[in-house]
XYZ file of C-alpha atoms in Angstrom:
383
model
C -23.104 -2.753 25.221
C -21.867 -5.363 27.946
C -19.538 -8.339 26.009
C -21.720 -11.516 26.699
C -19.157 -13.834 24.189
C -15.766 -14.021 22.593
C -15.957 -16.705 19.608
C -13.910 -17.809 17.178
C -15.150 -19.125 14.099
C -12.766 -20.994 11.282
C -13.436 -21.422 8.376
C -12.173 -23.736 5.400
C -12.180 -21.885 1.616
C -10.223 -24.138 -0.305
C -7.753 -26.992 -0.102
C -5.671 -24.905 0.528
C -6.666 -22.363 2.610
C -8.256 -21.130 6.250
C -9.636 -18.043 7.319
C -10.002 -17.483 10.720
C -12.436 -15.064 12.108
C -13.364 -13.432 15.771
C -16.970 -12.485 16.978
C -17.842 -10.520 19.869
C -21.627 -10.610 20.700
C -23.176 -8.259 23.428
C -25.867 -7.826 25.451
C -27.947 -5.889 23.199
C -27.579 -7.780 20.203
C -24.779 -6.932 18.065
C -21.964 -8.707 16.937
C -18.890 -7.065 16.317
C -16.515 -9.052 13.753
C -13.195 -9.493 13.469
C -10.309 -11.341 11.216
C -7.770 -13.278 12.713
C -6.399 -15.270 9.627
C -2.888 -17.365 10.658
C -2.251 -20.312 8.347
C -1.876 -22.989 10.161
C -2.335 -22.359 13.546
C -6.140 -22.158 14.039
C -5.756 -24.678 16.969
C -3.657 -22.093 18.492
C -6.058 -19.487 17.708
C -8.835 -20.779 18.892
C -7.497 -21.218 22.345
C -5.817 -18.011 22.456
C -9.760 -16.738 21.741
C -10.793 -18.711 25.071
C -7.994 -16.959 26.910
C -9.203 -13.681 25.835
C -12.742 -14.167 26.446
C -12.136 -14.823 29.961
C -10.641 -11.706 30.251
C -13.353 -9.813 28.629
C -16.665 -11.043 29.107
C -18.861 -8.793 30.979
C -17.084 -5.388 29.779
C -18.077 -2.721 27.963
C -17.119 -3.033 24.703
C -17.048 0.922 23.960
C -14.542 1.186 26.945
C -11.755 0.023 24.417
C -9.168 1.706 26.727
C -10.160 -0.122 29.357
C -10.237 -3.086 27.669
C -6.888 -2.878 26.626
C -5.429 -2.514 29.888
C -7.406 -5.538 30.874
C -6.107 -7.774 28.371
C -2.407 -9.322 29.684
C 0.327 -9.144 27.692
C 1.200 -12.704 27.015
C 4.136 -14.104 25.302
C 2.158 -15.476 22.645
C 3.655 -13.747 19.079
C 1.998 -13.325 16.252
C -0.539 -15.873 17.432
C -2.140 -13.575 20.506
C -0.989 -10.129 18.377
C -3.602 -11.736 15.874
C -6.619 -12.144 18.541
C -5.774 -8.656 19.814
C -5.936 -6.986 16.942
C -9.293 -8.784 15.107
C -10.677 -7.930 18.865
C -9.824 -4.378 18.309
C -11.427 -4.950 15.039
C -14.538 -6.252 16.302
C -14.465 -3.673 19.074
C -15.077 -0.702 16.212
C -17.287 -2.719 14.436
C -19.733 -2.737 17.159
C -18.673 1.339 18.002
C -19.946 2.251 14.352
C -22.962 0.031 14.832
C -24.109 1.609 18.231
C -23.317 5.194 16.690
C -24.854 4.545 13.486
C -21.877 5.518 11.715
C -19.070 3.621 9.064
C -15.874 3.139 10.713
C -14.350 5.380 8.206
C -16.437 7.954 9.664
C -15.426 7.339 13.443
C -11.894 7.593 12.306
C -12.167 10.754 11.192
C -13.728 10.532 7.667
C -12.075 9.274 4.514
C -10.051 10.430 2.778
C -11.065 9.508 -0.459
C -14.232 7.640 -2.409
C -12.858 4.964 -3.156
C -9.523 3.084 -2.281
C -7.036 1.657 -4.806
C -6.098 -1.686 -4.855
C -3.527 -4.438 -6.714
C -4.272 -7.973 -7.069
C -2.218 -10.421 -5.735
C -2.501 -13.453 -8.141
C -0.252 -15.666 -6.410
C -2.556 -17.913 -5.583
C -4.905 -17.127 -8.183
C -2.040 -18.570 -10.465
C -3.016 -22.200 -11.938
C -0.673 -24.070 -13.058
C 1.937 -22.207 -11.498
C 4.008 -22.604 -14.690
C 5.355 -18.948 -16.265
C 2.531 -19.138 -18.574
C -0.209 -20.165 -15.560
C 0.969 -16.866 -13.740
C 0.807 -14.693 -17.116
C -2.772 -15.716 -17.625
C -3.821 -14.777 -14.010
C -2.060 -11.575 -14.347
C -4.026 -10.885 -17.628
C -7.429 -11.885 -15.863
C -6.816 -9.206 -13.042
C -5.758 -6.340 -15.629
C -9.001 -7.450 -17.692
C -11.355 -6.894 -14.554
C -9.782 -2.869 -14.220
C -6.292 -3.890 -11.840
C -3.184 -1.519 -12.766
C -1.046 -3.097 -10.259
C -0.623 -6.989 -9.876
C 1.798 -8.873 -7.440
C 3.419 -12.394 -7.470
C 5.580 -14.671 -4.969
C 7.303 -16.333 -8.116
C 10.211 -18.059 -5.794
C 8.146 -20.870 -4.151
C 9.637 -23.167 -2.930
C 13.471 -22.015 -3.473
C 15.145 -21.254 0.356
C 18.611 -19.448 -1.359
C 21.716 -21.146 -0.518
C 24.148 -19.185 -3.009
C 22.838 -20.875 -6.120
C 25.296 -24.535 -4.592
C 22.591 -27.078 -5.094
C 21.650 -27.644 -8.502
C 17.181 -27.568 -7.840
C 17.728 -24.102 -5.974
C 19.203 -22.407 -8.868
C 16.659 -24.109 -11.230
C 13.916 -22.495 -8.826
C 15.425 -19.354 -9.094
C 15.307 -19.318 -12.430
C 11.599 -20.401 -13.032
C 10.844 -17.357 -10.653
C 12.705 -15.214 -13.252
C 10.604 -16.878 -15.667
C 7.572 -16.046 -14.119
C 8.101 -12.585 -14.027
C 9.271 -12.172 -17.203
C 6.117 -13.499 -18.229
C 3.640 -11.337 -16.483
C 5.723 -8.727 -17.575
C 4.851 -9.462 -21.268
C 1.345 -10.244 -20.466
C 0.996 -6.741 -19.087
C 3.096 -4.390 -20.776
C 4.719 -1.508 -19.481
C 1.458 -0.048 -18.528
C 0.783 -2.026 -15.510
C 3.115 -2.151 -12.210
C 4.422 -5.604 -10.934
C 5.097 -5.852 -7.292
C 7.275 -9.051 -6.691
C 7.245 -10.730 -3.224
C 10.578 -12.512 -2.454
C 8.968 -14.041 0.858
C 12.075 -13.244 2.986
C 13.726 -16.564 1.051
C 16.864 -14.778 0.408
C 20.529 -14.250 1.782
C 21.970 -10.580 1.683
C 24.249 -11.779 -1.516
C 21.070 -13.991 -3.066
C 19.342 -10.663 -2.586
C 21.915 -8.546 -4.320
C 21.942 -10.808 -7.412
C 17.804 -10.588 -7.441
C 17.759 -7.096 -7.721
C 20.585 -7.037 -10.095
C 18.123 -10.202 -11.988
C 14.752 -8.379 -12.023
C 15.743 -4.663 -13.115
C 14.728 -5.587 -16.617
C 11.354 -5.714 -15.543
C 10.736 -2.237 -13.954
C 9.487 -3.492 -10.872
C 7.122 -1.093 -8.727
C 8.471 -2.803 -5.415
C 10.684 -5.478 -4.772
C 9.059 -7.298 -0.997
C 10.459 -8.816 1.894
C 13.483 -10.263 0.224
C 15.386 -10.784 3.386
C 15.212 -11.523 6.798
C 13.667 -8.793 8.576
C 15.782 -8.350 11.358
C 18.578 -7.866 9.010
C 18.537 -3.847 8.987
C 22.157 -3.445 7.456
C 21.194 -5.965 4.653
C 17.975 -4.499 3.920
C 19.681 -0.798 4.158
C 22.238 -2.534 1.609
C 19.511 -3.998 -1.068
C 17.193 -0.752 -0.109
C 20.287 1.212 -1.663
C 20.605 -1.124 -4.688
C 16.733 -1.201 -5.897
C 16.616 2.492 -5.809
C 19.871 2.693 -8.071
C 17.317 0.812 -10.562
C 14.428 2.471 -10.043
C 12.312 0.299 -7.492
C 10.792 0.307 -4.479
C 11.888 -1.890 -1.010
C 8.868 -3.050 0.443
C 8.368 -4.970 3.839
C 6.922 -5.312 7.692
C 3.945 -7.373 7.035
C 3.970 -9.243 10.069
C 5.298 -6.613 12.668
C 3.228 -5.674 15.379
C 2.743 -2.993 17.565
C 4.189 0.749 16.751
C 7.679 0.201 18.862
C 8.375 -2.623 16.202
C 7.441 -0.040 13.787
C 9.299 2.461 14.376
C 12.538 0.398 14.485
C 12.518 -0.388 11.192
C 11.913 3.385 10.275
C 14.837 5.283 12.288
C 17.181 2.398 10.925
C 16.271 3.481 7.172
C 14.507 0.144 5.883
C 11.792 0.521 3.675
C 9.961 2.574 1.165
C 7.083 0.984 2.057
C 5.508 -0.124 4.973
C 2.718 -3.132 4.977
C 1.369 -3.440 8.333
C -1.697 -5.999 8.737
C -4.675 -5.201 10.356
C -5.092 -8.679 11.521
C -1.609 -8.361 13.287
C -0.304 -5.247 13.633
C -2.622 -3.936 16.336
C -6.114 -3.053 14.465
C -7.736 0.330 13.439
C -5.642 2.852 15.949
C -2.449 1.241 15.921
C -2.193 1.009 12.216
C -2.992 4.715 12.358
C -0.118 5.450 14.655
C 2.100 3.700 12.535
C 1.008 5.280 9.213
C 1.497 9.115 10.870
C 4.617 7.840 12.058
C 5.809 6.755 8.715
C 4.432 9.766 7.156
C 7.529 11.982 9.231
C 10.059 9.856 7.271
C 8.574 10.435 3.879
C 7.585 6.525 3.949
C 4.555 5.122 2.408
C 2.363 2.578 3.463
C 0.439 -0.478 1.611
C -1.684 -2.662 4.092
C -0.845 -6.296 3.719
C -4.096 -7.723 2.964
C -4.264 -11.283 0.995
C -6.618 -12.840 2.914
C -10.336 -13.210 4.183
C -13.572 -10.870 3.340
C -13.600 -9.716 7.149
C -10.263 -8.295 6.958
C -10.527 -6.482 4.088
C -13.629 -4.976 5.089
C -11.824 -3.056 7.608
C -8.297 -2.534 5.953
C -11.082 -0.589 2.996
C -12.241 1.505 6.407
C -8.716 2.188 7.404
C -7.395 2.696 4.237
C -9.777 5.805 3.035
C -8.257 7.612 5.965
C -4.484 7.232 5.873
C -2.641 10.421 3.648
C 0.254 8.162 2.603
C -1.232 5.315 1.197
C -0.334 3.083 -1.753
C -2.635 0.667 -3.102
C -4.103 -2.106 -0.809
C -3.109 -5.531 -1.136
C -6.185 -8.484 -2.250
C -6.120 -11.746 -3.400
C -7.435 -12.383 -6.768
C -8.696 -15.473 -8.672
C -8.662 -17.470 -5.085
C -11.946 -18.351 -4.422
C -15.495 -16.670 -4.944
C -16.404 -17.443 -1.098
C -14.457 -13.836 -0.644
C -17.919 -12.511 -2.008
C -20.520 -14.708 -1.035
C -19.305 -15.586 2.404
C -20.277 -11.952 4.047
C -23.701 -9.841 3.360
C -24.011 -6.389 3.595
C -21.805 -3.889 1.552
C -20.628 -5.362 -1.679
C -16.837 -5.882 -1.582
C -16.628 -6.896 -5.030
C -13.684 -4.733 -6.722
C -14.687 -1.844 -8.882
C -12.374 -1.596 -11.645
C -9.404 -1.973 -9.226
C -11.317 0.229 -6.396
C -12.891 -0.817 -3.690
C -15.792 1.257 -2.880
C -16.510 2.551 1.082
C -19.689 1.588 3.015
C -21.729 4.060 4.303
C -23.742 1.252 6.584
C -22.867 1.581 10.370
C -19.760 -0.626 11.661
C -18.353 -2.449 9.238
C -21.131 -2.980 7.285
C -20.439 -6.879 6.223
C -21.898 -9.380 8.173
C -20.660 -13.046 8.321
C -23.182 -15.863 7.009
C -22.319 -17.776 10.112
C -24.707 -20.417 8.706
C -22.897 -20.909 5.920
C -19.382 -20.437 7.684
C -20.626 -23.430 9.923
C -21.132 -26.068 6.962
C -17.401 -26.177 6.157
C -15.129 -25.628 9.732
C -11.180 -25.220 9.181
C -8.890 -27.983 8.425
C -5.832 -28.798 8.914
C -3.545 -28.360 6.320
C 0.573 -29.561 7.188
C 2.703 -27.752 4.402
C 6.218 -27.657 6.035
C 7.741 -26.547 2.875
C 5.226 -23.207 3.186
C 6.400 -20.760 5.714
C 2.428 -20.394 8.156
C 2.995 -16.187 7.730
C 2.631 -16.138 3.780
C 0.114 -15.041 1.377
């Protein structure tokens, strides 16, 4: 199963969005796949891809230790921790193919039949008025969701509430989650992602702001190198009942386990497509499991990734539901064949075919290639 090419393929979805994805043909035939989703930096994707297949071509892609200690460590961030990990994607694709077995099943088995999920309508959400974001959260509870999540803060940066349009974007946030909480009820949780757009004190006030509303979790509100701060606002959600949630973009398990011996989260969301892939997000998850600490894959983007965070997810022991996006675009569905990832009743159902069991229409995929999309006001990491 020698590696004859390393591609990448990107792919535009909507004006608004990317998805980036990583193929590794061999010798024999197959094609492993890969997701590699960044917003905004394909360019830099693509030729951290090239790098990487220089490094690989001609090895045997079931040698995946080997592989790894062929692959340098460059100082590329999130950028080359991306192309590593849909690699070590791709890599277990092809494993499950040339065993005949689901990933699930090379993992160890699943867990479970199915995994839970919660939509994200956050960029389901048009108009993104208070009553735009209700109606999306009502479509997603209609089509079997318990759990929906919105980023209601865009495009407030919190400076203490001093200039006049931040406060009035903070308070249109509020509205917005007051409003999928009516939609609702009290029978469905809301997870609210604060996009790491507030100070320790702005954060304070927002948990004090959204208790009403009997969050589930409360994401990312702060910086997330500020342990004390997050310790702080940890403390304060729990006093009123929620969840701190966090670590979507951390990679590797020493980065990991920083962030749970200092005490920060309830929840850990480590991506596949960054954190490190199948194994690493396994380490992580045990690791998190010793501190009573739960963990809910961040997972808002292509059909590729969420192929394999479903694998990964039906064998972890502490898992929450797994992020998808909802109401974005039908190409989730139609741009991959094989197993059927559309969501059952808020469940996605496991594949029994071998590997991943989705295939990319690269035909298809070819017809519209990524664009470039400049939104400075948008932070590339968010989803």
């Amino acid at each position: 199963m020698r590696i004859t090419a390393v591609e990448y393929l990107g792919v535009n979805v909507t004006p608004k969005t990317n998805w980036s994805f990583l193929l590794v043909r061999t010798e024999d035939g197959r094609c492993g796949l890969g997701e590699c989703t960044l917003a905004n930096q394909e360019a830099l994707l693509e030729a951290e891809v090239a790098r990487l297949a220089a490094n690989v071509t001609g090895e045997d892609a079931a040698n995946r230790n080997r592989i790894a200690r062929l692959i340098p460590h460059a100082p590329g961030g999130l950028v080359a921790h991306a192309v590593l990990s849909a690699f070590e994607q791709a890599l277990w694709d092809l494993a499950g193919q040339a065993a005949g077995q689901p990933i699930h099943a090379l993992l160890g088995g699943a867990l479970r039949d199915a995994v839970p999920l919660y939509a994200n309508i956050n960029r389901g959400a048009n108009p993104r008025t208070p009553e735009g974001f209700a109606a999306a959260a009502t479509r997603a509870v209609k089509d079997g969701f318990r759990a929906v999540k919105l980023a209601p803060f865009e495009p407030l940066v919190w400076e203490d509430a001093a200039d006049a349009s931040q406060r009035a974007a903070y308070e249109q946030g509020l509205a917005r989650i007051a409003a999928v909480r009516g939609a609702v009820g009290r029978d469905t949780d809301i997870m609210v992602d604060a996009h790491w757009r507030f100070s320790p004190g702005g954060a304070a006030r927002l948990v004090q702001d959204v208790a009403e509303y009997a969050l589930f979790w409360l994401e990312c509100p702060v910086a997330e190198a500020n342990h004390a701060a997050i310790r702080r606002i940890r403390s304060m959600a729990h006093d009123r009942g929620m969840r701190l949630a966090g670590a979507e973009t951390l990679a590797g398990i020493g980065a990991y386990r920083t962030i749970i011996e200092a005490g920060c989260y309830d929840v850990l969301m480590p991506d596949i497509k960054y954190a490190g892939g199948h194994e690493e997000i396994r380490r992580i998850a045990a690791l998190a499991q010793t501190a009573g600490i739960e963990i809910a894959p961040h997972n808002p983007t292509g059909p590729v990734c969420h192929a394999h965070s479903v694998h990964l997810c039906a064998t972890l022991p502490n898992l929450l539901p797994l992020e998808v996006q909802f109401g974005e675009t039908d190409r989730f569905f139609t741009l991959v064949t094989g197993h059927d990832l559309r969501f059952a009743r808020g469940t996605a159902t496991l594949s029994a075919t071998p590997g991943l069991g989705s295939a990319l229409e690269e035909a298809g995929a070819r017809l519209t290639p990524w664009q470039p999309m400049p939104r400075p006001w948008l932070d590339p990491r968010l989803g």
